[in-house]
PDB file of C-alpha atoms in Angstrom:
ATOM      1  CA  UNK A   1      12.787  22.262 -22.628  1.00  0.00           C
ATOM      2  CA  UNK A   2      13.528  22.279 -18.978  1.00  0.00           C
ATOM      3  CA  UNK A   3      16.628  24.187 -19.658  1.00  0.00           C
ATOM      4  CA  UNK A   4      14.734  26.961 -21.214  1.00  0.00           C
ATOM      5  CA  UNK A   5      11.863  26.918 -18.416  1.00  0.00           C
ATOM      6  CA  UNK A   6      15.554  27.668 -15.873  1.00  0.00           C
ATOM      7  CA  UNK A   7      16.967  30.255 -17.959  1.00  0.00           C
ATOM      8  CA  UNK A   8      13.233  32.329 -18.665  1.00  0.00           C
ATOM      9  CA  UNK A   9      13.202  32.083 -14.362  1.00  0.00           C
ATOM     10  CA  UNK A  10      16.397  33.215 -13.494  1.00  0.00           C
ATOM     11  CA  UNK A  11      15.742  35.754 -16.181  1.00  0.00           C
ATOM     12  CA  UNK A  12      12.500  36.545 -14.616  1.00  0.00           C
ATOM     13  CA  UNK A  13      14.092  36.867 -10.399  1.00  0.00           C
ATOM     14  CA  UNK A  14      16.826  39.115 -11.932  1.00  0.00           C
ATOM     15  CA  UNK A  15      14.623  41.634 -13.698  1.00  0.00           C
ATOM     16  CA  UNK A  16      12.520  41.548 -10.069  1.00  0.00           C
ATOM     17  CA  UNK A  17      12.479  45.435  -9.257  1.00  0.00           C
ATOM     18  CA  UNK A  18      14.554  46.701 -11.885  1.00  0.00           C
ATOM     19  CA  UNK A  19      14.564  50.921 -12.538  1.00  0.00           C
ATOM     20  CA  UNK A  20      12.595  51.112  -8.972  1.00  0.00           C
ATOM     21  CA  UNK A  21      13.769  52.530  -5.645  1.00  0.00           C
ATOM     22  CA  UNK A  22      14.602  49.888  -3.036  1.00  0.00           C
ATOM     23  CA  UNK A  23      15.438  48.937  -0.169  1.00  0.00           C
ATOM     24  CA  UNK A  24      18.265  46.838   0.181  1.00  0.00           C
ATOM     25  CA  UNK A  25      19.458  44.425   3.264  1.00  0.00           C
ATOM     26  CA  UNK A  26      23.194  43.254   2.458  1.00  0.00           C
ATOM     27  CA  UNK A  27      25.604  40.585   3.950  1.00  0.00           C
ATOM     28  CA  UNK A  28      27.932  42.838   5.509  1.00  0.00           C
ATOM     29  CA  UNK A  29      27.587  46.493   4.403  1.00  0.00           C
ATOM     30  CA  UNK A  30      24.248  46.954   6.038  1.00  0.00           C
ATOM     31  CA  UNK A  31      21.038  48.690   4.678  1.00  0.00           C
ATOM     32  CA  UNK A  32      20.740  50.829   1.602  1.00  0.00           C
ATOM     33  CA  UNK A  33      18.261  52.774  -0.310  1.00  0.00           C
ATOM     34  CA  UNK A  34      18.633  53.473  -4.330  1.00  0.00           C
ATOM     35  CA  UNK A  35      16.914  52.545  -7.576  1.00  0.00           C
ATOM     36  CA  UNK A  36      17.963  49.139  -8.821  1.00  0.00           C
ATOM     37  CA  UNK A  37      19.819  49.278 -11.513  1.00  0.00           C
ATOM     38  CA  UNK A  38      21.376  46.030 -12.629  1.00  0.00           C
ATOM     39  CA  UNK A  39      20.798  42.457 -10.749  1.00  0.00           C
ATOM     40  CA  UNK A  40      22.753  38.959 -11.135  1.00  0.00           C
ATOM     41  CA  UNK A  41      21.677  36.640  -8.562  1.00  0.00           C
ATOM     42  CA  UNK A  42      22.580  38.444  -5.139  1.00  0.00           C
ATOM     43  CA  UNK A  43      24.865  41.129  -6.548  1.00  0.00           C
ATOM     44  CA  UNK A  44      23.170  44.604  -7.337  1.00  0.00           C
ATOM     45  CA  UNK A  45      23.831  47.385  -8.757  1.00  0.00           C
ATOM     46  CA  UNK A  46      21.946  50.239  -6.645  1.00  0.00           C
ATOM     47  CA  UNK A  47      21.943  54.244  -7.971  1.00  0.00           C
ATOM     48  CA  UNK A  48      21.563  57.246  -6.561  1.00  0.00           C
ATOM     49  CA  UNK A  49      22.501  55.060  -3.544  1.00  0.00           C
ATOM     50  CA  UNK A  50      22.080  56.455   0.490  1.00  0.00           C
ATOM     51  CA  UNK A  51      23.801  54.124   3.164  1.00  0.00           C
ATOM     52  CA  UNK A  52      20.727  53.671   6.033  1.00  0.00           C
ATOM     53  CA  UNK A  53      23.421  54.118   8.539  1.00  0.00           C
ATOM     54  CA  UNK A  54      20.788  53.939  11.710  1.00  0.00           C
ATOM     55  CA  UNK A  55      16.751  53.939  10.488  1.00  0.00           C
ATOM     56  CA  UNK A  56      13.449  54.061  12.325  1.00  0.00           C
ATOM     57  CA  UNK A  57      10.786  53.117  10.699  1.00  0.00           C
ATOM     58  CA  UNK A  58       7.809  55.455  11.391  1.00  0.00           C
ATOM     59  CA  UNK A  59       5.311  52.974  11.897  1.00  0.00           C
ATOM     60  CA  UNK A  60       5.802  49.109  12.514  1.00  0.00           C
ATOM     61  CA  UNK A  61       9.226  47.849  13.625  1.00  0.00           C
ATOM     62  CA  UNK A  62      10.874  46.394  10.609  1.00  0.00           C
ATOM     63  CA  UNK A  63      12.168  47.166   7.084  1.00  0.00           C
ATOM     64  CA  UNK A  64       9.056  46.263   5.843  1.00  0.00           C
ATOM     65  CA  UNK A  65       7.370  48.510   7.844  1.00  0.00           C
ATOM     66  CA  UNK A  66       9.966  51.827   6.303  1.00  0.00           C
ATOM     67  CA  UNK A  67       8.956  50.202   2.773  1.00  0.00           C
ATOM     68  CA  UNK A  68       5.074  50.718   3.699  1.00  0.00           C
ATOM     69  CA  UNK A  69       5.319  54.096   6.019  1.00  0.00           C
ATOM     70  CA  UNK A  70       9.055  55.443   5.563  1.00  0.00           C
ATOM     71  CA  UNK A  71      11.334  56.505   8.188  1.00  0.00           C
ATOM     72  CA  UNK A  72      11.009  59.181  11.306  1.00  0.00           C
ATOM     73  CA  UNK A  73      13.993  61.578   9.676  1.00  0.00           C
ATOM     74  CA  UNK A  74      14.945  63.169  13.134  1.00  0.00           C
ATOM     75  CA  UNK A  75      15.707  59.588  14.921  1.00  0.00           C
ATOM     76  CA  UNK A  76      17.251  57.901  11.397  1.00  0.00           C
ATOM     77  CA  UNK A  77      21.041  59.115  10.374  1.00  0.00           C
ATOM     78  CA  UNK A  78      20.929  58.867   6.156  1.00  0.00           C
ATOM     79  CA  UNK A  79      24.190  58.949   4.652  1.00  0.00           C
ATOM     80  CA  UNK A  80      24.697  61.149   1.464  1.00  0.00           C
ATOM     81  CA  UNK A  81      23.740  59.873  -2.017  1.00  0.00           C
ATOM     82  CA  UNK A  82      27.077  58.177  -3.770  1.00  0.00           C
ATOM     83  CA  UNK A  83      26.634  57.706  -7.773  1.00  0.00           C
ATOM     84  CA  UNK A  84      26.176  54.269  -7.599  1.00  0.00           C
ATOM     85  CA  UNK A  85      27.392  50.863  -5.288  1.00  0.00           C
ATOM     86  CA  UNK A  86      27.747  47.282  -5.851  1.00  0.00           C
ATOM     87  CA  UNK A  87      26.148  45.039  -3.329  1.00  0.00           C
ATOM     88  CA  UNK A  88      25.587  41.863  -2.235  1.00  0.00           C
ATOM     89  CA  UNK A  89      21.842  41.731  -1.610  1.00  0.00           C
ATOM     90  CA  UNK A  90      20.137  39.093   0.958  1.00  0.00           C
ATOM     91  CA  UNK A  91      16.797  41.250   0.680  1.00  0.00           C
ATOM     92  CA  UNK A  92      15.349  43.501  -1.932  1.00  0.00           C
ATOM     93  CA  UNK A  93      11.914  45.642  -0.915  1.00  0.00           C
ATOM     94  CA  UNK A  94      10.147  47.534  -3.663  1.00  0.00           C
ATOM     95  CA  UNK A  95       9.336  51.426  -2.103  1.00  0.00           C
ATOM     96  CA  UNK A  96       7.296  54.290  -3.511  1.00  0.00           C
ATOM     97  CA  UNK A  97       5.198  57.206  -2.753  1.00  0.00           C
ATOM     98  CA  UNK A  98       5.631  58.957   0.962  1.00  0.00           C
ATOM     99  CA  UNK A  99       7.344  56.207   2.448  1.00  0.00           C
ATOM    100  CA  UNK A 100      10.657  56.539  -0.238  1.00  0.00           C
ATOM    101  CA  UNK A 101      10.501  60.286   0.091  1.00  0.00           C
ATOM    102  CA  UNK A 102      10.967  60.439   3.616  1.00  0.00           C
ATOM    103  CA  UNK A 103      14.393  58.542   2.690  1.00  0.00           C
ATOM    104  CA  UNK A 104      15.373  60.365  -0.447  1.00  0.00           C
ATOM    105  CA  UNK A 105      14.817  63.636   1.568  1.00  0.00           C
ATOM    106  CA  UNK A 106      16.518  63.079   4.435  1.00  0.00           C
ATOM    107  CA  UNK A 107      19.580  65.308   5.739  1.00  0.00           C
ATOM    108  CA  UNK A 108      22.883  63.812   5.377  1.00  0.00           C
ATOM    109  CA  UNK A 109      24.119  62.265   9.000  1.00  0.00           C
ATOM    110  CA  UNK A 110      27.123  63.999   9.533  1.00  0.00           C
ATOM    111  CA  UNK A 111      29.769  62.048  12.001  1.00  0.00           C
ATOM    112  CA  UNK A 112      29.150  64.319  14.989  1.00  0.00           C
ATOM    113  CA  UNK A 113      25.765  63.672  14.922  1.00  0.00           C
TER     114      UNK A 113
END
């Protein structure tokens, strides 16, 4: 029985957020925004995925605070949306409404920027 009670909670943290937009904190390829696609412990798969190259959150001073209020789009740089990434997730934050539109909207950085 215990074995079963594991399997239905890992089952449980790995359908945590699936088919929503995110925010994701990696180990070493920095912040990202997409909808959660696929999740297997700390790997993710993350579509319609924009690299949060440098972000300002428009209230507060953390990623939290972009997941409740979104980001100031004239002080953030957004990279372009690729397809879809594979990350290594060390924080996953649920965002809707306003506060993911500032993010999906957002011009593409460009490197002269």
């Amino acid at each position: 029985m215990l074995g079963a009670k594991k399997t239905a909670a890992k089952s449980g943290l790995n359908g945590f957020a699936i088919g929503q937009e995110v925010i994701i904190r990696t180990y070493s390829a920095g912040v990202w925004f997409g909808r959660l696609k696929e999740k297997a412990g700390d790997e993710i798969i993350l579509t319609e995925a924009r690299r949060m190259w440098r972000w300002w959150a428009k209230e507060s001073i953390s990623l939290s605070g972009v997941a409740l209020y979104g980001i100031k789009q004239e002080d953030s740089r957004i990279a372009g949306a690729v397809d879809s990434v594979w990350l290594q997730a060390i924080e996953i934050i649920p965002i809707s409404g306003k506060a993911a539109e500032s993010i999906r909207t957002a011009q593409e950085a460009n490197q002269d920027e």
